[in-house]
CSV table of C-alpha atoms in Angstrom, one decimal:
chain,number,residue,atom,x,y,z
A,202,ALA,CA,18.1,-92.3,8.7
A,203,GLN,CA,14.6,-92.8,7.5
A,204,SER,CA,13.7,-93.1,3.8
A,205,VAL,CA,10.9,-94.1,1.6
A,206,ALA,CA,11.1,-95.8,-1.8
A,207,GLN,CA,8.4,-95.7,-4.5
A,208,PRO,CA,9.9,-98.0,-7.2
A,209,GLU,CA,7.5,-97.0,-9.9
A,210,ASP,CA,7.4,-93.6,-11.3
A,211,GLN,CA,4.4,-94.3,-13.4
A,212,VAL,CA,1.5,-96.8,-13.0
A,213,ASN,CA,-1.1,-97.3,-15.7
A,214,VAL,CA,-4.3,-99.2,-15.1
A,215,ALA,CA,-7.6,-99.7,-16.9
A,216,GLU,CA,-10.7,-98.3,-15.4
A,217,GLY,CA,-12.5,-100.9,-13.2
A,218,ASN,CA,-9.3,-102.9,-12.7
A,219,PRO,CA,-7.6,-103.2,-9.3
A,220,LEU,CA,-4.7,-100.8,-8.7
A,221,THR,CA,-1.6,-101.1,-6.6
A,222,VAL,CA,0.9,-98.4,-5.9
A,223,LYS,CA,4.0,-99.7,-4.1
A,224,CYS,CA,5.9,-98.2,-1.2
A,225,THR,CA,8.8,-99.5,0.9
A,226,TYR,CA,10.4,-97.8,3.9
A,227,SER,CA,13.4,-97.8,6.0
A,228,VAL,CA,13.3,-96.6,9.5
A,229,SER,CA,14.6,-97.5,12.9
A,230,GLY,CA,11.9,-98.3,15.4
A,231,ASN,CA,8.2,-98.3,14.7
A,232,PRO,CA,7.1,-96.3,11.6
A,233,TYR,CA,4.1,-94.1,11.1
A,234,LEU,CA,3.1,-94.5,7.5
A,235,PHE,CA,1.0,-92.2,5.3
A,236,TRP,CA,-0.3,-91.9,1.8
A,237,TYR,CA,-1.1,-88.5,0.2
A,238,VAL,CA,-2.5,-87.8,-3.2
A,239,GLN,CA,-1.7,-84.6,-5.2
A,240,TYR,CA,-3.8,-83.4,-8.1
A,241,PRO,CA,-2.3,-80.9,-10.6
A,242,ASN,CA,-1.7,-77.5,-9.0
A,243,ARG,CA,-3.2,-78.6,-5.8
A,244,GLY,CA,-2.0,-79.4,-2.3
A,245,LEU,CA,-1.4,-82.8,-0.8
A,246,GLN,CA,-4.6,-84.6,0.3
A,247,PHE,CA,-4.4,-87.1,3.2
A,248,LEU,CA,-5.6,-90.5,2.2
A,249,LEU,CA,-4.8,-92.9,5.0
A,250,LYS,CA,-2.3,-93.8,7.7
A,251,TYR,CA,-0.9,-96.7,9.7
A,252,ILE,CA,0.1,-96.0,13.3
A,253,THR,CA,-0.6,-99.2,15.1
A,254,GLY,CA,-3.1,-102.0,15.2
A,255,ASP,CA,-4.7,-103.8,12.2
A,256,ASN,CA,-2.3,-104.1,9.3
A,257,LEU,CA,-5.0,-103.3,6.8
A,258,VAL,CA,-6.1,-99.7,6.9
A,259,LYS,CA,-8.9,-98.2,5.0
A,260,GLY,CA,-8.9,-94.6,3.9
A,261,SER,CA,-10.7,-92.1,1.7
A,262,TYR,CA,-12.2,-92.7,-1.7
A,263,GLY,CA,-12.1,-96.5,-1.4
A,264,PHE,CA,-8.3,-96.7,-1.0
A,265,GLU,CA,-6.7,-99.1,1.5
A,266,ALA,CA,-3.1,-100.0,2.3
A,267,GLU,CA,-1.5,-103.0,4.0
A,268,PHE,CA,1.4,-102.6,6.4
A,269,ASN,CA,3.8,-105.5,6.1
A,270,LYS,CA,6.5,-105.3,8.7
A,271,SER,CA,8.6,-108.2,7.4
A,272,GLN,CA,8.8,-106.7,3.9
A,273,THR,CA,8.9,-103.1,5.2
A,274,SER,CA,6.1,-102.2,2.8
A,275,PHE,CA,3.0,-100.2,2.8
A,276,HIS,CA,1.4,-100.7,-0.7
A,277,LEU,CA,-1.6,-98.6,-1.6
A,278,LYS,CA,-4.5,-100.5,-3.2
A,279,LYS,CA,-8.0,-100.0,-4.6
A,280,PRO,CA,-10.2,-102.8,-5.9
A,281,SER,CA,-11.7,-100.9,-8.8
A,282,ALA,CA,-9.9,-97.9,-10.3
A,283,LEU,CA,-11.7,-94.7,-11.5
A,284,VAL,CA,-10.5,-92.2,-14.1
A,285,SER,CA,-10.7,-89.6,-11.3
A,286,ASP,CA,-8.1,-91.5,-9.4
A,287,SER,CA,-5.5,-90.3,-11.8
A,288,ALA,CA,-3.0,-88.2,-9.8
A,289,LEU,CA,0.4,-88.2,-8.2
A,290,TYR,CA,0.6,-90.4,-5.1
A,291,PHE,CA,3.1,-90.0,-2.3
A,292,CYS,CA,4.1,-92.4,0.4
A,293,ALA,CA,5.5,-90.8,3.6
A,294,VAL,CA,7.0,-92.0,6.8
A,295,ARG,CA,7.5,-90.5,10.3
A,296,ALA,CA,9.9,-92.0,12.7
A,297,PRO,CA,8.5,-91.0,16.1
A,298,ASP,CA,11.3,-92.7,18.0
A,299,GLN,CA,14.0,-90.5,16.4
A,300,THR,CA,15.3,-87.0,16.3
A,301,GLY,CA,13.3,-84.9,13.9
A,302,ALA,CA,10.5,-87.3,14.7
A,303,ASN,CA,7.6,-85.1,13.6
A,304,ASN,CA,8.4,-84.3,10.1
A,305,LEU,CA,7.5,-86.4,7.2
A,306,PHE,CA,9.9,-88.0,4.7
A,307,PHE,CA,8.3,-88.5,1.4
A,308,GLY,CA,8.9,-90.9,-1.5
A,309,THR,CA,9.5,-89.6,-4.9
A,310,GLY,CA,5.9,-90.1,-5.9
A,311,THR,CA,4.1,-92.4,-8.4
A,312,ARG,CA,2.0,-91.0,-11.1
A,313,LEU,CA,-1.1,-93.1,-11.5
A,314,THR,CA,-3.0,-92.9,-14.8
A,315,VAL,CA,-6.4,-94.7,-15.0
A,316,ILE,CA,-7.3,-95.4,-18.7
A,317,PRO,CA,-10.9,-95.2,-19.6
B,124,ALA,CA,-14.4,-78.5,7.2
B,125,ALA,CA,-11.9,-75.7,7.6
B,126,GLY,CA,-8.6,-76.3,5.9
B,127,VAL,CA,-5.1,-74.9,6.1
B,128,ILE,CA,-5.0,-71.5,4.4
B,129,GLN,CA,-1.9,-70.2,2.6
B,130,SER,CA,-1.3,-66.8,1.1
B,131,PRO,CA,-0.4,-65.7,-1.4
B,132,ARG,CA,-1.2,-68.6,-3.7
B,133,HIS,CA,1.3,-67.3,-6.4
B,134,LEU,CA,4.2,-65.0,-6.0
B,135,ILE,CA,6.7,-63.7,-8.5
B,136,LYS,CA,9.9,-62.2,-7.3
B,137,GLU,CA,13.3,-61.1,-8.7
B,138,LYS,CA,16.6,-62.4,-7.6
B,139,ARG,CA,17.9,-60.9,-4.3
B,140,GLU,CA,14.4,-59.8,-3.3
B,141,THR,CA,12.6,-60.9,-0.2
B,142,ALA,CA,9.3,-62.8,0.1
B,143,THR,CA,7.0,-63.6,3.0
B,144,LEU,CA,4.7,-66.6,2.9
B,145,LYS,CA,1.8,-67.0,5.4
B,146,CYS,CA,0.1,-70.0,6.8
B,147,TYR,CA,-3.1,-70.2,8.8
B,148,PRO,CA,-3.5,-73.7,10.4
B,149,ILE,CA,-6.7,-75.5,10.9
B,150,PRO,CA,-8.5,-74.1,13.9
B,151,ARG,CA,-7.3,-75.7,17.2
B,152,HIS,CA,-4.1,-77.1,15.4
B,153,ASP,CA,-1.1,-76.0,17.3
B,154,THR,CA,1.7,-77.4,15.1
B,155,VAL,CA,2.8,-76.0,11.8
B,156,TYR,CA,5.2,-77.5,9.2
B,157,TRP,CA,6.8,-76.0,6.2
B,158,TYR,CA,7.8,-78.1,3.1
B,159,GLN,CA,9.4,-77.1,-0.2
B,160,GLN,CA,8.5,-79.1,-3.4
B,161,GLY,CA,10.7,-78.4,-6.4
B,162,PRO,CA,9.5,-79.1,-9.9
B,163,GLY,CA,9.0,-82.8,-10.3
B,164,GLN,CA,10.3,-83.5,-6.9
B,165,ASP,CA,8.9,-84.8,-3.6
B,166,PRO,CA,8.3,-82.4,-0.7
B,167,GLN,CA,11.2,-81.6,1.5
B,168,PHE,CA,10.8,-80.7,5.1
B,169,LEU,CA,12.0,-77.2,6.0
B,170,ILE,CA,11.0,-76.4,9.6
B,171,SER,CA,8.2,-76.9,12.1
B,172,PHE,CA,6.7,-75.1,15.1
B,173,TYR,CA,4.8,-76.4,18.1
B,174,GLU,CA,3.1,-73.9,20.5
B,175,LYS,CA,5.1,-71.1,19.0
B,176,MET,CA,8.5,-72.7,19.5
B,177,GLN,CA,10.6,-74.2,16.8
B,178,SER,CA,10.3,-78.0,17.1
B,179,ASP,CA,12.3,-79.4,14.2
B,180,LYS,CA,14.6,-78.1,11.6
B,181,GLY,CA,15.2,-79.7,8.2
B,182,SER,CA,16.9,-78.4,5.1
B,183,ILE,CA,16.0,-74.8,5.5
B,184,PRO,CA,18.6,-72.4,4.1
B,185,ASP,CA,20.1,-69.8,6.4
B,186,ARG,CA,18.5,-67.1,4.1
B,187,PHE,CA,15.1,-68.3,5.3
B,188,SER,CA,13.5,-67.8,8.7
B,189,ALA,CA,10.1,-68.6,10.1
B,190,GLN,CA,8.1,-68.1,13.2
B,191,GLN,CA,4.7,-69.0,14.7
B,192,PHE,CA,2.6,-66.3,16.2
B,193,SER,CA,0.3,-66.2,19.2
B,194,ASP,CA,-2.7,-67.0,17.0
B,195,TYR,CA,-0.8,-70.1,15.7
B,196,HIS,CA,-0.4,-68.7,12.2
B,197,SER,CA,3.1,-69.0,10.8
B,198,GLU,CA,5.2,-67.0,8.4
B,199,LEU,CA,8.1,-68.1,6.2
B,200,ASN,CA,10.5,-65.2,5.5
B,201,MET,CA,12.8,-65.7,2.5
B,202,SER,CA,15.6,-63.2,1.7
B,203,SER,CA,18.2,-62.9,-1.0
B,204,LEU,CA,16.0,-65.0,-3.3
B,205,GLU,CA,17.8,-67.2,-5.8
B,206,LEU,CA,16.5,-68.9,-9.0
B,207,GLY,CA,16.7,-72.2,-7.2
B,208,ASP,CA,14.2,-71.1,-4.6
B,209,SER,CA,11.4,-71.3,-7.3
B,210,ALA,CA,9.2,-74.0,-5.9
B,211,LEU,CA,5.8,-74.9,-4.3
B,212,TYR,CA,5.9,-74.2,-0.6
B,213,PHE,CA,3.5,-76.2,1.5
B,214,CYS,CA,2.3,-75.5,5.0
B,215,ALA,CA,0.8,-78.3,7.0
B,216,SER,CA,-0.8,-78.3,10.4
B,217,SER,CA,-1.5,-80.9,13.1
B,218,VAL,CA,-2.7,-81.2,16.6
B,219,GLY,CA,0.0,-81.6,19.3
B,220,GLY,CA,3.8,-81.7,18.9
B,221,GLY,CA,3.6,-85.3,18.1
B,222,GLY,CA,0.5,-85.0,15.9
B,223,GLU,CA,0.0,-88.0,13.8
B,224,THR,CA,-1.6,-86.6,10.7
B,225,GLN,CA,-0.5,-83.5,8.9
B,226,TYR,CA,-3.0,-81.7,6.8
B,227,PHE,CA,-1.6,-79.7,4.0
B,228,GLY,CA,-2.6,-76.3,2.6
B,229,PRO,CA,-2.8,-75.7,-1.2
B,230,GLY,CA,0.6,-74.3,-1.4
B,231,THR,CA,2.2,-71.1,-2.5
B,232,ARG,CA,3.9,-71.2,-5.9
B,233,LEU,CA,7.0,-69.0,-5.9
B,234,LEU,CA,8.7,-68.1,-9.1
B,235,VAL,CA,12.0,-66.2,-8.8
B,236,LEU,CA,13.1,-64.5,-12.1
């Protein structure tokens, strides 16, 4: 069965500093990996995805993530955090080679707080 | 750009009542997914439709049913509502049954009293 782990419930970072939100996954076959951001009382906004190709993917709002197959990780990063980046971040995985292949399995979310 | 539309945005019901949530996918998207997000929890997949046919089924209770119509909009019907059904219900849409990126609507917040 596929699963996603976000080991940190909360990440605090000073404005202007680099940020990392961690994600590891477990899936049979090749994973499709996604990051979504959720602002209070809002829906999930797509940030970026890894399907195939270059392990470093760039997404919206200056975010990027690196797919590491050996470590089964897909950590979200940004070189310089903004206060407006404060939100709840979800990592998600699809397992296209398996039954139920099209739905997303989400991690438990990481709340990012950027301190001015 | 057009996004996924969900209605209503907020809904209050009493126990044992019924509720219908609607989802209008992004134009030209043919696949719709429903997710339930409980308070402080991650979204859980309920059910999906591709070209008006059910494509996957997750943790959807038997009291719930859903369908996708000829114009690709979808409705989630919830009967015999329970307190535990209080949650944020998201609809997402994508292109193709194996669509790579799901785009989410703003959600419907259901409160069951």
